[in-house]
Short mmCIF file of C-alpha atoms in Angstrom, two decimals:
data_model
loop_
_atom_site.label_atom_id
_atom_site.label_comp_id
_atom_site.label_asym_id
_atom_site.label_seq_id
_atom_site.Cartn_x
_atom_site.Cartn_y
_atom_site.Cartn_z
CA MET X 855 4.41 -9.08 -1.10
CA LEU X 856 6.26 -6.03 0.19
CA ARG X 857 2.85 -4.44 0.82
CA TYR X 858 1.38 -7.34 2.81
CA PRO X 859 2.09 -5.63 6.17
CA ARG X 860 0.48 -2.45 4.84
CA TYR X 861 -2.65 -4.29 3.66
CA ILE X 862 -2.97 -6.01 7.05
CA TYR X 863 -2.35 -2.80 9.03
CA THR X 864 -4.95 -0.91 6.94
CA THR X 865 -7.58 -3.56 7.68
CA LYS X 866 -6.70 -3.47 11.39
CA ALA X 867 -7.19 0.32 11.45
CA LEU X 868 -10.57 0.04 9.67
CA TYR X 869 -12.05 -3.21 11.07
CA GLY X 870 -10.03 -4.08 14.19
CA ASP X 871 -8.28 -7.34 15.04
CA THR X 872 -10.94 -9.51 13.39
CA GLY X 873 -10.58 -7.80 10.00
CA GLU X 874 -6.79 -7.90 10.33
CA LEU X 875 -6.73 -11.68 10.81
CA ILE X 876 -9.26 -12.30 7.99
CA VAL X 877 -7.09 -10.44 5.46
CA GLU X 878 -3.91 -12.01 6.87
CA GLU X 879 -5.32 -15.53 6.37
CA LEU X 880 -6.47 -14.72 2.81
CA LEU X 881 -3.06 -13.25 1.91
CA LEU X 882 -1.11 -16.17 3.39
CA ASN X 883 -3.32 -18.86 1.82
CA GLY X 884 -4.10 -17.11 -1.49
CA LYS X 885 -7.77 -18.19 -1.45
CA MET X 886 -10.11 -19.70 1.15
CA THR X 887 -13.81 -20.41 1.62
CA MET X 888 -15.66 -18.06 3.94
CA SER X 889 -16.50 -20.85 6.42
CA ALA X 890 -12.82 -21.89 6.66
CA VAL X 891 -11.69 -18.27 7.21
CA VAL X 892 -14.33 -17.65 9.90
CA LYS X 893 -13.42 -20.82 11.83
CA LYS X 894 -9.66 -20.22 11.60
CA VAL X 895 -9.93 -16.57 12.68
CA ALA X 896 -12.33 -17.41 15.55
CA ASP X 897 -9.85 -20.03 16.82
CA ARG X 898 -6.94 -17.58 16.61
CA LEU X 899 -8.87 -14.83 18.42
CA THR X 900 -10.03 -17.27 21.13
CA GLU X 901 -6.39 -18.09 21.87
CA THR X 902 -5.56 -14.42 22.45
CA VAL X 903 -8.46 -13.57 24.80
CA GLU X 904 -8.36 -14.43 28.50
CA ASP X 905 -9.41 -17.86 29.76
CA GLY X 906 -13.12 -18.54 29.91
CA LYS X 907 -13.93 -16.25 26.93
CA THR X 908 -14.39 -17.32 23.32
CA MET X 909 -15.02 -15.65 19.96
CA ASP X 910 -18.37 -16.31 18.24
CA TYR X 911 -18.37 -17.37 14.59
CA ALA X 912 -21.22 -14.89 14.01
CA GLU X 913 -19.03 -11.93 15.04
CA VAL X 914 -16.23 -12.92 12.64
CA SER X 915 -18.82 -13.58 9.93
CA ASN X 916 -20.24 -10.03 10.33
CA THR X 917 -16.77 -8.50 9.89
CA PHE X 918 -16.23 -10.66 6.77
CA MET X 919 -19.52 -9.33 5.33
CA GLN X 920 -18.41 -5.74 6.04
CA LEU X 921 -15.15 -6.38 4.17
CA ALA X 922 -17.11 -7.80 1.22
CA ASP X 923 -19.54 -4.81 1.28
CA THR X 924 -16.63 -2.36 1.09
CA ARG X 925 -14.96 -4.62 -1.53
CA PHE X 926 -11.74 -5.33 0.38
CA VAL X 927 -12.37 -9.03 -0.25
CA GLN X 928 -13.85 -10.56 -3.41
CA ARG X 929 -14.74 -13.94 -4.86
CA CYS X 930 -12.20 -15.80 -6.95
CA PRO X 931 -13.19 -16.48 -10.57
CA MET X 932 -14.30 -20.07 -11.27
CA VAL X 933 -13.37 -22.40 -14.11
CA HIS X 934 -15.84 -22.07 -16.96
CA ALA X 935 -17.11 -25.48 -18.12
CA PRO X 936 -17.17 -25.45 -21.96
CA GLU X 937 -20.24 -26.77 -23.77
CA ASN X 938 -19.95 -30.04 -25.77
CA SER X 939 -16.89 -30.97 -23.74
CA ASP X 940 -17.08 -34.57 -25.04
CA THR X 941 -16.50 -33.65 -28.68
CA GLN X 942 -14.02 -30.77 -28.24
CA PRO X 943 -10.52 -31.15 -26.77
CA PRO X 944 -10.00 -29.32 -23.45
CA PRO X 945 -8.48 -25.82 -23.74
CA PRO X 946 -4.73 -25.52 -23.01
CA ALA X 947 -5.52 -23.21 -20.08
CA PRO X 948 -8.82 -23.06 -18.17
CA ASN X 949 -11.10 -20.06 -18.75
CA LEU X 950 -11.74 -18.26 -15.47
CA VAL X 951 -15.05 -16.38 -15.37
CA ILE X 952 -17.09 -14.56 -12.74
CA ASN X 953 -20.29 -12.61 -12.89
CA GLU X 954 -19.73 -8.95 -11.96
CA LYS X 955 -22.83 -8.99 -9.70
CA ASP X 956 -21.60 -12.02 -7.74
CA MET X 957 -18.07 -10.75 -7.03
CA TYR X 958 -19.00 -9.38 -3.59
CA LEU X 959 -22.06 -11.54 -2.88
CA VAL X 960 -21.60 -13.28 0.47
CA PRO X 961 -23.22 -16.75 0.66
CA LYS X 962 -25.92 -17.11 3.32
CA LEU X 963 -24.30 -19.31 5.96
CA SER X 964 -25.64 -20.11 9.41
CA LEU X 965 -22.27 -20.48 11.13
CA ILE X 966 -23.01 -21.36 14.74
CA GLY X 967 -20.23 -22.03 17.19
CA LYS X 968 -17.30 -20.56 19.01
CA GLY X 969 -13.54 -20.59 18.54
CA LYS X 970 -11.58 -23.41 20.14
CA ARG X 971 -8.26 -23.26 21.98
CA ARG X 972 -5.42 -25.58 21.06
CA ARG X 973 -4.38 -27.89 23.87
CA SER X 974 -1.04 -27.01 25.43
CA SER X 975 0.03 -30.68 25.38
CA ASP X 976 -0.35 -33.38 22.75
CA GLU X 977 -2.41 -35.49 25.08
CA ASP X 978 -6.16 -35.20 25.35
CA ALA X 979 -8.27 -35.41 28.48
CA ALA X 980 -7.92 -39.24 28.59
CA GLY X 981 -4.13 -38.94 28.55
CA GLU X 982 -3.81 -40.60 25.16
CA PRO X 983 -1.15 -39.09 22.83
CA ALA X 984 -2.48 -37.40 19.67
CA ALA X 985 -0.48 -39.73 17.40
CA LYS X 986 -2.15 -42.85 18.87
CA ARG X 987 -5.70 -41.51 18.81
CA PRO X 988 -7.93 -43.23 16.23
CA LYS X 989 -9.04 -40.99 13.39
CA HIS X 990 -12.80 -40.59 13.03
CA PRO X 991 -13.69 -40.42 9.36
CA THR X 992 -17.26 -39.54 10.30
CA ASP X 993 -16.08 -36.07 11.41
CA ASN X 994 -15.40 -35.01 7.83
CA LYS X 995 -18.68 -36.28 6.34
CA GLU X 996 -20.55 -33.02 6.93
CA PRO X 997 -20.90 -31.13 3.63
CA ILE X 998 -19.24 -27.70 3.57
CA PRO X 999 -22.05 -25.15 3.00
CA ASP X 1000 -19.99 -22.87 0.73
CA ASP X 1001 -17.82 -25.51 -0.97
CA GLY X 1002 -16.29 -24.18 -4.20
CA ILE X 1003 -16.89 -20.48 -3.39
CA TYR X 1004 -13.40 -19.14 -2.71
CA TRP X 1005 -12.47 -15.62 -1.57
CA GLN X 1006 -9.32 -13.55 -1.99
CA ALA X 1007 -8.07 -10.11 -0.89
CA ASN X 1008 -8.98 -7.42 -3.44
CA LEU X 1009 -5.59 -5.72 -3.84
CA ASP X 1010 -6.94 -3.10 -6.30
CA ARG X 1011 -9.34 -1.89 -3.60
CA PHE X 1012 -6.47 -1.58 -1.12
CA HIS X 1013 -4.46 0.37 -3.70
CA GLN X 1014 -7.45 2.67 -4.22
CA HIS X 1015 -7.56 3.26 -0.45
CA PHE X 1016 -3.80 4.02 -0.33
CA ARG X 1017 -4.16 6.48 -3.23
CA ASP X 1018 -7.09 8.22 -1.51
CA GLN X 1019 -5.15 8.49 1.78
CA THR X 1020 -2.16 9.99 -0.08
CA ILE X 1021 -4.40 12.62 -1.72
CA VAL X 1022 -6.01 13.51 1.65
CA SER X 1023 -2.55 13.91 3.27
CA ALA X 1024 -1.35 16.07 0.36
CA VAL X 1025 -4.39 18.40 0.67
CA ALA X 1026 -3.88 18.62 4.47
CA ASN X 1027 -0.21 19.62 3.95
CA ARG X 1028 -1.02 22.16 1.25
CA MET X 1029 -4.08 23.77 2.85
CA ASP X 1030 -5.49 22.71 6.23
CA GLN X 1031 -7.30 19.92 8.09
CA THR X 1032 -10.79 21.13 7.10
CA SER X 1033 -9.95 20.95 3.38
CA SER X 1034 -8.60 17.42 3.82
CA GLU X 1035 -11.78 16.35 5.65
CA ILE X 1036 -13.92 17.69 2.77
CA VAL X 1037 -11.78 15.78 0.24
CA ARG X 1038 -11.94 12.67 2.46
CA ALA X 1039 -15.77 12.91 2.53
CA MET X 1040 -15.84 13.20 -1.29
CA LEU X 1041 -13.56 10.17 -1.67
CA ARG X 1042 -15.61 8.13 0.81
CA MET X 1043 -18.78 8.87 -1.16
CA SER X 1044 -17.05 7.72 -4.38
CA GLU X 1045 -15.35 4.59 -2.97
CA VAL X 1046 -17.87 2.10 -4.35
CA THR X 1047 -19.45 4.19 -7.15
CA THR X 1048 -16.12 4.98 -8.89
CA SER X 1049 -13.88 2.23 -10.28
CA SER X 1050 -10.27 2.14 -9.09
CA ASP X 1051 -8.87 3.06 -12.54
CA ALA X 1052 -11.29 5.94 -13.31
CA PRO X 1053 -9.60 9.31 -14.04
CA PHE X 1054 -12.30 11.25 -12.09
CA THR X 1055 -14.79 10.56 -9.31
CA GLN X 1056 -18.51 10.77 -10.09
CA PRO X 1057 -19.71 14.42 -9.90
CA LEU X 1058 -20.88 15.28 -6.36
CA SER X 1059 -23.09 18.25 -5.51
CA SER X 1060 -22.22 20.68 -2.74
CA ASN X 1061 -25.43 19.66 -0.90
CA GLU X 1062 -24.46 15.94 -1.00
CA ILE X 1063 -20.96 16.72 0.33
CA PHE X 1064 -22.45 18.82 3.14
CA ARG X 1065 -24.75 15.97 4.21
CA SER X 1066 -21.91 13.42 4.14
CA LEU X 1067 -19.49 15.38 6.36
CA PRO X 1068 -18.70 13.62 9.68
CA VAL X 1069 -21.23 14.10 12.47
CA GLY X 1070 -20.08 16.78 14.89
CA TYR X 1071 -17.89 18.49 12.30
CA ASN X 1072 -19.10 22.06 12.85
CA ILE X 1073 -18.90 23.67 9.43
CA SER X 1074 -21.69 25.70 7.83
CA LYS X 1075 -22.88 25.30 4.23
CA GLN X 1076 -21.52 28.75 3.36
CA VAL X 1077 -18.03 27.91 4.69
CA LEU X 1078 -18.12 24.55 2.83
CA ASP X 1079 -18.89 26.36 -0.46
CA GLN X 1080 -15.95 28.72 0.17
CA TYR X 1081 -13.62 25.76 0.79
CA LEU X 1082 -14.85 23.97 -2.35
CA THR X 1083 -14.28 27.12 -4.44
CA LEU X 1084 -10.79 27.45 -2.94
CA LEU X 1085 -10.00 23.79 -3.75
CA ALA X 1086 -11.34 24.14 -7.31
CA ASP X 1087 -9.26 27.34 -7.91
CA ASP X 1088 -6.04 25.78 -6.60
CA PRO X 1089 -3.38 25.49 -9.35
CA LEU X 1090 -2.74 21.80 -8.54
CA GLU X 1091 -6.37 21.04 -9.55
CA PHE X 1092 -6.92 18.13 -7.16
CA VAL X 1093 -10.61 19.16 -7.11
CA GLY X 1094 -12.39 20.34 -10.26
CA LYS X 1095 -15.80 21.95 -10.86
CA SER X 1096 -17.97 20.15 -13.39
CA GLY X 1097 -21.29 22.05 -13.16
CA ASP X 1098 -23.44 24.51 -11.20
CA SER X 1099 -26.49 22.39 -10.32
CA GLY X 1100 -27.16 21.40 -6.69
CA GLY X 1101 -25.02 24.24 -5.34
CA GLY X 1102 -22.14 23.26 -7.64
CA MET X 1103 -20.92 19.86 -8.91
CA TYR X 1104 -17.39 18.85 -7.96
CA VAL X 1105 -15.07 15.97 -8.91
CA ILE X 1106 -11.65 14.81 -7.73
CA ASN X 1107 -9.16 14.62 -10.60
CA PHE X 1108 -7.01 11.55 -9.86
CA CYS X 1109 -4.76 12.04 -12.93
CA LYS X 1110 -3.82 15.62 -11.95
CA ALA X 1111 -3.42 14.64 -8.29
CA LEU X 1112 -1.08 11.73 -9.08
CA ALA X 1113 0.91 13.86 -11.56
CA SER X 1114 1.39 16.60 -8.92
CA LEU X 1115 2.45 14.05 -6.28
CA ALA X 1116 4.90 12.34 -8.69
CA THR X 1117 6.41 15.74 -9.64
CA ALA X 1118 6.75 16.65 -5.95
CA THR X 1119 8.57 13.33 -5.37
CA LEU X 1120 11.02 14.09 -8.21
CA GLU X 1121 11.64 17.59 -6.80
CA SER X 1122 12.27 16.12 -3.35
CA VAL X 1123 14.78 13.59 -4.71
CA ILE X 1124 16.65 16.31 -6.65
CA GLN X 1125 16.76 18.58 -3.59
CA GLU X 1126 18.17 15.77 -1.41
CA ARG X 1127 20.76 14.63 -3.99
CA PHE X 1128 21.87 17.87 -5.67
CA GLY X 1129 20.75 20.68 -3.34
CA SER X 1130 18.15 23.46 -3.35
CA ARG X 1131 19.65 25.34 -6.34
CA CYS X 1132 19.24 22.31 -8.60
CA ALA X 1133 15.67 21.92 -7.33
CA ARG X 1134 15.04 25.59 -8.25
CA ILE X 1135 16.33 25.00 -11.81
CA PHE X 1136 14.22 21.81 -12.11
CA ARG X 1137 11.04 23.65 -11.01
CA LEU X 1138 11.83 26.49 -13.40
CA VAL X 1139 12.28 24.18 -16.43
CA LEU X 1140 9.13 22.28 -15.40
CA GLN X 1141 7.12 25.51 -15.21
CA LYS X 1142 8.41 27.12 -18.44
CA LYS X 1143 8.34 23.82 -20.43
CA HIS X 1144 11.34 24.69 -22.71
CA LEU X 1145 14.33 26.88 -21.85
CA GLU X 1146 17.73 27.60 -23.38
CA GLN X 1147 20.80 27.55 -21.14
CA LYS X 1148 21.09 31.38 -21.08
CA GLN X 1149 17.42 31.67 -20.10
CA VAL X 1150 17.90 29.19 -17.24
CA GLU X 1151 20.83 31.27 -15.93
CA ASP X 1152 18.81 34.52 -16.12
CA PHE X 1153 15.53 33.19 -14.66
CA ALA X 1154 17.18 31.19 -11.85
CA MET X 1155 19.63 34.06 -11.08
CA ILE X 1156 22.53 31.62 -10.81
CA PRO X 1157 26.03 32.27 -12.30
CA ALA X 1158 26.57 30.74 -15.76
CA LYS X 1159 29.28 28.26 -14.69
CA GLU X 1160 27.22 26.90 -11.77
CA ALA X 1161 23.96 26.73 -13.80
CA LYS X 1162 25.74 24.84 -16.61
CA ASP X 1163 27.27 22.40 -14.13
CA MET X 1164 23.89 21.75 -12.45
CA LEU X 1165 22.05 21.32 -15.77
CA TYR X 1166 24.60 18.78 -17.03
CA LYS X 1167 24.50 16.92 -13.72
CA MET X 1168 20.69 16.54 -13.92
CA LEU X 1169 20.92 15.74 -17.64
CA SER X 1170 23.41 12.91 -17.01
CA GLU X 1171 21.07 11.50 -14.31
CA ASN X 1172 18.07 11.68 -16.74
CA PHE X 1173 16.03 14.05 -14.55
CA ILE X 1174 15.85 16.58 -17.40
CA SER X 1175 16.28 16.07 -21.15
CA LEU X 1176 17.70 18.11 -24.02
CA GLN X 1177 15.73 18.81 -27.18
CA GLU X 1178 17.50 19.92 -30.37
CA ILE X 1179 15.67 22.21 -32.83
CA PRO X 1180 17.84 22.81 -35.94
CA LYS X 1181 17.37 25.94 -38.06
CA THR X 1182 18.90 24.20 -41.08
CA PRO X 1183 18.78 20.55 -42.29
CA ASP X 1184 22.52 20.00 -41.64
CA HIS X 1185 22.06 20.14 -37.79
CA ALA X 1186 25.07 22.45 -37.43
CA PRO X 1187 25.56 23.29 -33.71
CA SER X 1188 25.89 27.01 -34.40
CA ARG X 1189 22.49 26.98 -36.13
CA THR X 1190 20.61 24.78 -33.63
CA PHE X 1191 18.51 25.65 -30.60
CA TYR X 1192 19.23 23.48 -27.54
CA LEU X 1193 16.23 23.50 -25.20
CA TYR X 1194 16.10 21.93 -21.76
CA THR X 1195 12.81 20.27 -20.85
CA VAL X 1196 11.40 17.89 -18.24
CA ASN X 1197 9.69 14.69 -19.34
CA VAL X 1198 7.98 13.78 -16.05
CA LEU X 1199 6.90 10.32 -17.28
CA SER X 1200 10.40 9.17 -18.30
CA ALA X 1201 11.92 10.72 -15.13
CA ALA X 1202 9.32 8.88 -13.02
CA ARG X 1203 10.17 5.60 -14.81
CA MET X 1204 13.87 6.13 -14.16
CA LEU X 1205 13.24 6.86 -10.46
CA LEU X 1206 10.96 3.81 -10.22
CA HIS X 1207 13.78 1.56 -11.48
CA ARG X 1208 16.09 3.07 -8.88
CA CYS X 1209 13.50 2.37 -6.18
CA TYR X 1210 13.35 -1.28 -7.29
CA LYS X 1211 17.15 -1.47 -6.98
CA SER X 1212 17.01 0.15 -3.53
CA VAL X 1213 14.43 -2.36 -2.29
CA THR X 1214 16.53 -5.26 -3.62
CA ASN X 1215 19.60 -3.91 -1.84
CA LEU X 1216 17.65 -3.47 1.41
CA ILE X 1217 16.30 -7.03 1.28
CA GLU X 1218 19.75 -8.46 0.53
CA ARG X 1219 21.31 -6.43 3.33
CA ARG X 1220 18.70 -7.64 5.82
CA GLN X 1221 19.24 -11.26 4.78
CA PHE X 1222 23.03 -10.81 5.10
CA GLU X 1223 22.69 -9.31 8.62
CA THR X 1224 20.44 -12.20 9.70
CA LYS X 1225 22.74 -14.82 8.16
CA GLU X 1226 25.86 -13.35 9.79
CA ASN X 1227 24.23 -13.55 13.25
CA LYS X 1228 22.36 -16.82 12.70
CA ARG X 1229 24.00 -18.75 15.55
CA LEU X 1230 23.45 -15.90 18.02
CA LEU X 1231 19.78 -15.61 17.02
CA GLU X 1232 19.25 -19.36 17.44
CA LYS X 1233 20.89 -19.21 20.89
CA SER X 1234 18.63 -16.28 21.87
CA GLN X 1235 15.51 -18.18 20.71
CA ARG X 1236 16.56 -21.29 22.69
CA VAL X 1237 17.08 -19.24 25.86
CA GLU X 1238 13.67 -17.53 25.41
CA ALA X 1239 12.00 -20.94 24.94
CA ILE X 1240 13.66 -22.27 28.15
CA ILE X 1241 12.56 -19.17 30.11
CA ALA X 1242 8.97 -19.52 28.83
CA SER X 1243 8.77 -23.22 29.80
CA VAL X 1244 10.35 -22.59 33.24
CA GLN X 1245 7.96 -19.66 33.90
CA ALA X 1246 5.01 -21.94 33.10
CA THR X 1247 6.13 -24.33 35.87
CA GLY X 1248 6.43 -21.46 38.37
CA ALA X 1249 10.21 -21.02 38.68
CA GLU X 1250 11.90 -18.66 41.12
CA GLU X 1251 13.42 -15.31 40.12
CA ALA X 1252 16.99 -16.50 40.81
CA GLN X 1253 16.54 -19.45 38.46
CA LEU X 1254 15.25 -17.18 35.67
CA GLN X 1255 18.18 -14.81 36.24
CA GLU X 1256 20.60 -17.70 35.88
CA ILE X 1257 19.06 -18.77 32.55
CA GLU X 1258 19.16 -15.18 31.21
CA GLU X 1259 22.89 -15.00 32.02
CA MET X 1260 23.50 -17.72 29.41
CA ILE X 1261 23.63 -14.79 26.94
CA THR X 1262 26.70 -12.71 27.79
CA ALA X 1263 26.75 -8.88 27.85
CA PRO X 1264 28.64 -8.52 24.51
CA GLU X 1265 26.19 -10.96 22.88
CA ARG X 1266 23.24 -9.00 24.24
CA GLN X 1267 24.73 -5.79 22.84
CA GLN X 1268 25.27 -7.49 19.48
CA LEU X 1269 21.62 -8.62 19.48
CA GLU X 1270 20.45 -5.04 20.22
CA THR X 1271 22.55 -3.69 17.33
CA LEU X 1272 21.18 -6.37 15.00
CA LYS X 1273 17.59 -5.63 16.05
CA ARG X 1274 18.11 -1.89 15.51
CA ASN X 1275 19.67 -2.44 12.06
CA VAL X 1276 16.93 -4.85 10.92
CA ASN X 1277 14.20 -2.43 12.13
CA LYS X 1278 15.85 0.40 10.15
CA LEU X 1279 16.02 -1.76 7.03
CA ASP X 1280 12.35 -2.79 7.43
CA ALA X 1281 11.25 0.84 7.87
CA SER X 1282 13.30 1.86 4.81
CA GLU X 1283 11.66 -0.90 2.73
CA ILE X 1284 8.19 0.36 3.65
CA GLN X 1285 9.13 3.99 2.84
CA VAL X 1286 10.64 3.06 -0.53
CA ASP X 1287 7.54 0.97 -1.30
CA GLU X 1288 5.35 4.06 -0.68
CA THR X 1289 7.36 5.90 -3.35
CA ILE X 1290 7.12 2.87 -5.66
CA PHE X 1291 3.33 2.79 -5.23
CA LEU X 1292 2.99 6.51 -6.00
CA LEU X 1293 5.18 6.33 -9.13
CA GLU X 1294 3.48 3.14 -10.40
CA SER X 1295 0.03 4.73 -9.91
CA TYR X 1296 1.12 7.88 -11.78
CA ILE X 1297 2.65 5.92 -14.71
CA GLU X 1298 -0.41 3.64 -14.96
CA SER X 1299 -2.90 6.56 -14.97
CA THR X 1300 -0.83 8.51 -17.54
CA MET X 1301 -0.52 5.52 -19.89
CA LYS X 1302 -4.29 4.90 -19.75
CA ARG X 1303 -5.00 8.52 -20.61
CA GLN X 1304 -2.67 8.57 -23.66
#
């Protein structure tokens, strides 16, 4: 649920306001039929546009189909009806099944109509209150065309998109914008052909990548080949070469990319908590795999006392681990090698648990801040509601000023401080969640490979 704003914002960036509201409705309701989503979204969009304009159902329906084509929404599995149900007892839990081919198949609906605005008052045109109006049961007799076909947001597809965006940003930071655009084109070509949990993309030829680059992106085939060679030779191995046909076949290695990003996150945390010298020791141990304490001191060019202190500090925080290799069966310390090593998987797990704690603390702090200022917030909301109703009746400026003065200057300052603190806590939650997503993706991909 922490990622709900991120899912909604991603859809807004890709498919505009219509896509944003479709995904928001699906997330808030869990599952909905396509016809219900289209009508609800059309009504909500009609309320936001200026008077006299409405939103067509067909327009919302087209955006829904685009979301289904790109797999951001999918059908919910249905309850499988067992054969010979009369003779056999019902299963303790229903079996949910769905055909792989039907997961993104949009039903053919002829949704004709426009969004409706809600009336500002509870009385209709005849002046009769809504509570006293007779209910017309005939209104609900029309059969729903897609009854029983429910849709939900495909969170795995969103996670795939987040992972791809992270890889593109990492390539842009390491190399340049052109390299990131080439990687983005490769990922876009593989979005639907490669499953979200695959370790590699499908092999793509240099000619295919050249044809799929954005229109107007002035880059020759020769320069593209040079960039692809550069990406394939990079030590991080985000891009790998899998063959020479078609000008060269290239793949994106998700496992290596996620491992590099997780390692970079660990390095960043160590640098922020313990300083740049500790980060240097961590990188050194990571690069050399196994090192004795004397070797760490010599390679890092740090005095023995300081190096020992830093190593023990990182060891106590579980960022690095100590491996004992005895020369004799009795494990005597004088006849045992003590090697420092980095287990990236266990360090990532430890950091992930700390991120969970951080998010919990942030949520609790935000709730505490809101609870402490509850009465002030309620007063502010009441004043805003009075101002809105008075403005609707065409009040004078002096009258509005008088209502605004109901909140004193110290209270207004307190509200500003509260708003600033809550915004900081919200932003921190989102940033911590980005780290959580990266570490979870790395751990999941590593466990599948083992």
